[in-house]
CSV table of C-alpha atoms in Angstrom, one decimal:
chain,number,residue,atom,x,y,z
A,1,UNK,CA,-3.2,-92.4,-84.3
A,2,UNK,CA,-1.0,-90.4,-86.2
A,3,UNK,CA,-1.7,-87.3,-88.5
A,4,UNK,CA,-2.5,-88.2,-92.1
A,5,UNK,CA,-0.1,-88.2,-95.0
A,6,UNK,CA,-1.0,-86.8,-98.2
A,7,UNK,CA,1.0,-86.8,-101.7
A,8,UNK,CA,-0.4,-86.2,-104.8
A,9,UNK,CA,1.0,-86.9,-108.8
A,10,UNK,CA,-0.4,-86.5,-112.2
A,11,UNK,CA,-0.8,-89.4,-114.2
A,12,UNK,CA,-1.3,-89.1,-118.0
A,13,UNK,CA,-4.5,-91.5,-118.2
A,14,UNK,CA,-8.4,-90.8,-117.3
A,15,UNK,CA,-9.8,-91.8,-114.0
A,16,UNK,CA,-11.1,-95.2,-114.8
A,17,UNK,CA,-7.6,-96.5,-116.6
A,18,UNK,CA,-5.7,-95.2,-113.3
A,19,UNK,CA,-8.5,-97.0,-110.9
A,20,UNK,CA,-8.1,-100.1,-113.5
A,21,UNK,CA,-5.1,-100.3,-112.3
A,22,UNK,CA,-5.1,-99.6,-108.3
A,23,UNK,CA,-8.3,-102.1,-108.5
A,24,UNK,CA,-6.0,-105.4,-110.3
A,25,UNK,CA,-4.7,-106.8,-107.3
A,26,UNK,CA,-3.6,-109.5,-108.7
A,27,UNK,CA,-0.9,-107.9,-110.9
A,28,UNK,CA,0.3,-105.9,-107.8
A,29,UNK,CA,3.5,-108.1,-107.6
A,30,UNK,CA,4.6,-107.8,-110.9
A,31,UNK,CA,4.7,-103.2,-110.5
A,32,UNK,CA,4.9,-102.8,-106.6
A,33,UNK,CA,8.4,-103.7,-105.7
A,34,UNK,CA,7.5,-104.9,-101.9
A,35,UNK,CA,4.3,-106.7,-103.0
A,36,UNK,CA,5.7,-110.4,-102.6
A,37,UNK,CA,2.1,-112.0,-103.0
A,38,UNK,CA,-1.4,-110.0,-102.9
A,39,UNK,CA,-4.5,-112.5,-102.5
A,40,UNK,CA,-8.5,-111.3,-102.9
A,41,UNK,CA,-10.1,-112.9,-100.3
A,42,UNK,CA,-13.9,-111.7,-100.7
A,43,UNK,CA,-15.5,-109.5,-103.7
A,44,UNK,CA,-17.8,-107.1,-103.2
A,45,UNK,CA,-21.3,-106.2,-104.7
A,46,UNK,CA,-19.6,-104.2,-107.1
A,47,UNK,CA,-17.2,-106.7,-108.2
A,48,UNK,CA,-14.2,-104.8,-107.1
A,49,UNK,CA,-11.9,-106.7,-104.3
A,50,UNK,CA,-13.7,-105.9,-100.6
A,51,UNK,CA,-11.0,-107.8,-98.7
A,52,UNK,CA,-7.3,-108.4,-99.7
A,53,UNK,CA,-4.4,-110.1,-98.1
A,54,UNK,CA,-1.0,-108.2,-98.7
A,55,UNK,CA,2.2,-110.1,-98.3
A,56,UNK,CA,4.9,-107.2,-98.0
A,57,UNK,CA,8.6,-107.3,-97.9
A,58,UNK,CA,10.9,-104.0,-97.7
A,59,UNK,CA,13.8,-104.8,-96.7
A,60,UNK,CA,13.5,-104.3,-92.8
A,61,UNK,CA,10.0,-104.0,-92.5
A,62,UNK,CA,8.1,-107.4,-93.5
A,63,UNK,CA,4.2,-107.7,-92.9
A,64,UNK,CA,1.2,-109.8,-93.6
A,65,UNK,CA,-2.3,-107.9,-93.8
A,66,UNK,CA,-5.9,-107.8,-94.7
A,67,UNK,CA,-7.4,-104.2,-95.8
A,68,UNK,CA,-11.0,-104.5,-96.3
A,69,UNK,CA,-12.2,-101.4,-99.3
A,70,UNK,CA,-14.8,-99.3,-99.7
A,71,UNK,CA,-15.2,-98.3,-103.4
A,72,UNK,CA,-17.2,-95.0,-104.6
A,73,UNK,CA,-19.5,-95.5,-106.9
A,74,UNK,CA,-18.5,-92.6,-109.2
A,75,UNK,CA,-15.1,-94.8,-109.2
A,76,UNK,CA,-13.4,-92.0,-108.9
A,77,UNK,CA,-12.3,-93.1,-105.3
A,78,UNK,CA,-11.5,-96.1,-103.0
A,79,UNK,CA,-10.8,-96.1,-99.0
A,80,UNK,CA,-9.9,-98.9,-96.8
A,81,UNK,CA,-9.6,-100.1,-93.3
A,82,UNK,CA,-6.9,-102.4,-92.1
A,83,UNK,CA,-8.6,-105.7,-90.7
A,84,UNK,CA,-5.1,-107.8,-89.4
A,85,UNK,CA,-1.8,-107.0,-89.4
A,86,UNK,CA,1.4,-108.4,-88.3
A,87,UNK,CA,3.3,-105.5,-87.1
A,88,UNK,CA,0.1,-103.3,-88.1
A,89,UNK,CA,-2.5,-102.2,-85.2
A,90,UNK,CA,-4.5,-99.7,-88.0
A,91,UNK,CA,-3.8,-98.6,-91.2
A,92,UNK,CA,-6.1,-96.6,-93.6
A,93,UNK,CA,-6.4,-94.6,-97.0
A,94,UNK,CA,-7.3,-93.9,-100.2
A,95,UNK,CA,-7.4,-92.9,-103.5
A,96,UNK,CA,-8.9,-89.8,-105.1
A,97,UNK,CA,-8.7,-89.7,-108.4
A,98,UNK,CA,-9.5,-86.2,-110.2
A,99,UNK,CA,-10.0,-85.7,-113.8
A,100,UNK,CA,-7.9,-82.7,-115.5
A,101,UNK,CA,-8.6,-80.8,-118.1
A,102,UNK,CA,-5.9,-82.2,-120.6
A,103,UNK,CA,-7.3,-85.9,-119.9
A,104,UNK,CA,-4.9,-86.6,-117.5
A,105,UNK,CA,-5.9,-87.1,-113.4
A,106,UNK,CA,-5.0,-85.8,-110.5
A,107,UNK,CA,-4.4,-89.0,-108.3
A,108,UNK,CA,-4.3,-87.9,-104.5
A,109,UNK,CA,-2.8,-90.7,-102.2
A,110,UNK,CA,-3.5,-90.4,-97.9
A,111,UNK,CA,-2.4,-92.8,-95.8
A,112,UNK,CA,-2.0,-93.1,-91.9
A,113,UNK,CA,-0.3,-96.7,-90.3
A,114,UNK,CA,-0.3,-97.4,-86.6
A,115,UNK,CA,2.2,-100.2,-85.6
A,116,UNK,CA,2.2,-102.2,-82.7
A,117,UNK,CA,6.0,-101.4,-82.1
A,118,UNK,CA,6.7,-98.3,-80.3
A,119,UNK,CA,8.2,-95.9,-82.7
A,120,UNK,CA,8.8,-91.9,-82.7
A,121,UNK,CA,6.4,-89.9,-84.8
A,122,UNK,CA,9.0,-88.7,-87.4
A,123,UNK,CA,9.8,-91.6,-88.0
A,124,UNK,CA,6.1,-93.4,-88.5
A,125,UNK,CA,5.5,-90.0,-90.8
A,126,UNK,CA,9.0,-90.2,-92.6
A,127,UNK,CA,7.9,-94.0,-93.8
A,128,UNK,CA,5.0,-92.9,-94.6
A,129,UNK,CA,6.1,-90.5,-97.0
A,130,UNK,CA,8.5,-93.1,-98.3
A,131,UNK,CA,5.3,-95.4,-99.0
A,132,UNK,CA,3.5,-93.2,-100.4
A,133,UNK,CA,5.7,-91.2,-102.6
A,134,UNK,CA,6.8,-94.8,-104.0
A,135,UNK,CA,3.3,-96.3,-104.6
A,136,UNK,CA,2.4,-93.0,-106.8
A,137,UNK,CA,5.5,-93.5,-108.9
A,138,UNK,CA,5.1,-97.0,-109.0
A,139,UNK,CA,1.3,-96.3,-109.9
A,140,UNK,CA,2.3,-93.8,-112.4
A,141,UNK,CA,4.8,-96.0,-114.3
A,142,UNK,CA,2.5,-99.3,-114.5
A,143,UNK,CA,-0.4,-96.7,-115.9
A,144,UNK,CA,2.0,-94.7,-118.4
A,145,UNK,CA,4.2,-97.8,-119.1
């Protein structure tokens, strides 16, 4: 699998409004411009999602997939594991969130995807930069909008 991609923004809100956020699912389509259709499929003890289907569409690259999450308590992170993909063969991340001094956090995005098409290592890592870099815009607009 390939090496992990890590991008990091500031987001003027505190930790729990920012996770607030990442944790709504359900409003993902109406912020996250590939998001065509995101469905919980099993909560967890905590009562955040533990399994979501993600309908994705992005221009050339078009997937189906179930991530199951791992949430800290703290809520301060989340991780997940992909469970079934389309064109996916692993995928995981997270969120770390850090609070900052001025109230604001420090939201730290990794992510690493393994396809089941063959495709050249710059290129796997040049998407995803592209997915992350536009998740923590999209993530900081919803939150400061």
């Amino acid at each position: 699998m390939a090496e992990k991609t890590k991008r990091s923004i500031t987001i003027a809100a505190t930790p729990r409004q920012v996770m607030d956020v990442i944790a709504d699912y359900a409003a993902y389509p109406q912020w996250v411009a590939a998001a065509k259709s995101v469905e919980v499929l099993e909560v967890g003890p905590s009562g955040r999602a533990r399994q979501v289907r993600f309908v994705l569409d992005a221009g050339m690259v078009k997937d189906t997939y179930v991530l199951e999450f791992d949430w800290a308590a703290d809520g301060r992170s989340v991780s997940w594991e992909l469970v079934s993909g389309e064109i996916q063969k692993a995928q995981s991340g997270s969120y770390t969130l850090e609070p900052l001094p001025d109230g604001s956090t420090m939201v730290t995005y990794e992510l690493t995807v393994d396809l089941t098409i063959p495709m050249i290592g710059l290129f796997t890592r040049k998407a995803e930069k592209a997915i992350t870099d536009t998740a923590l815009k999209e993530l900081k607009k919803r939150v400061e909008g």
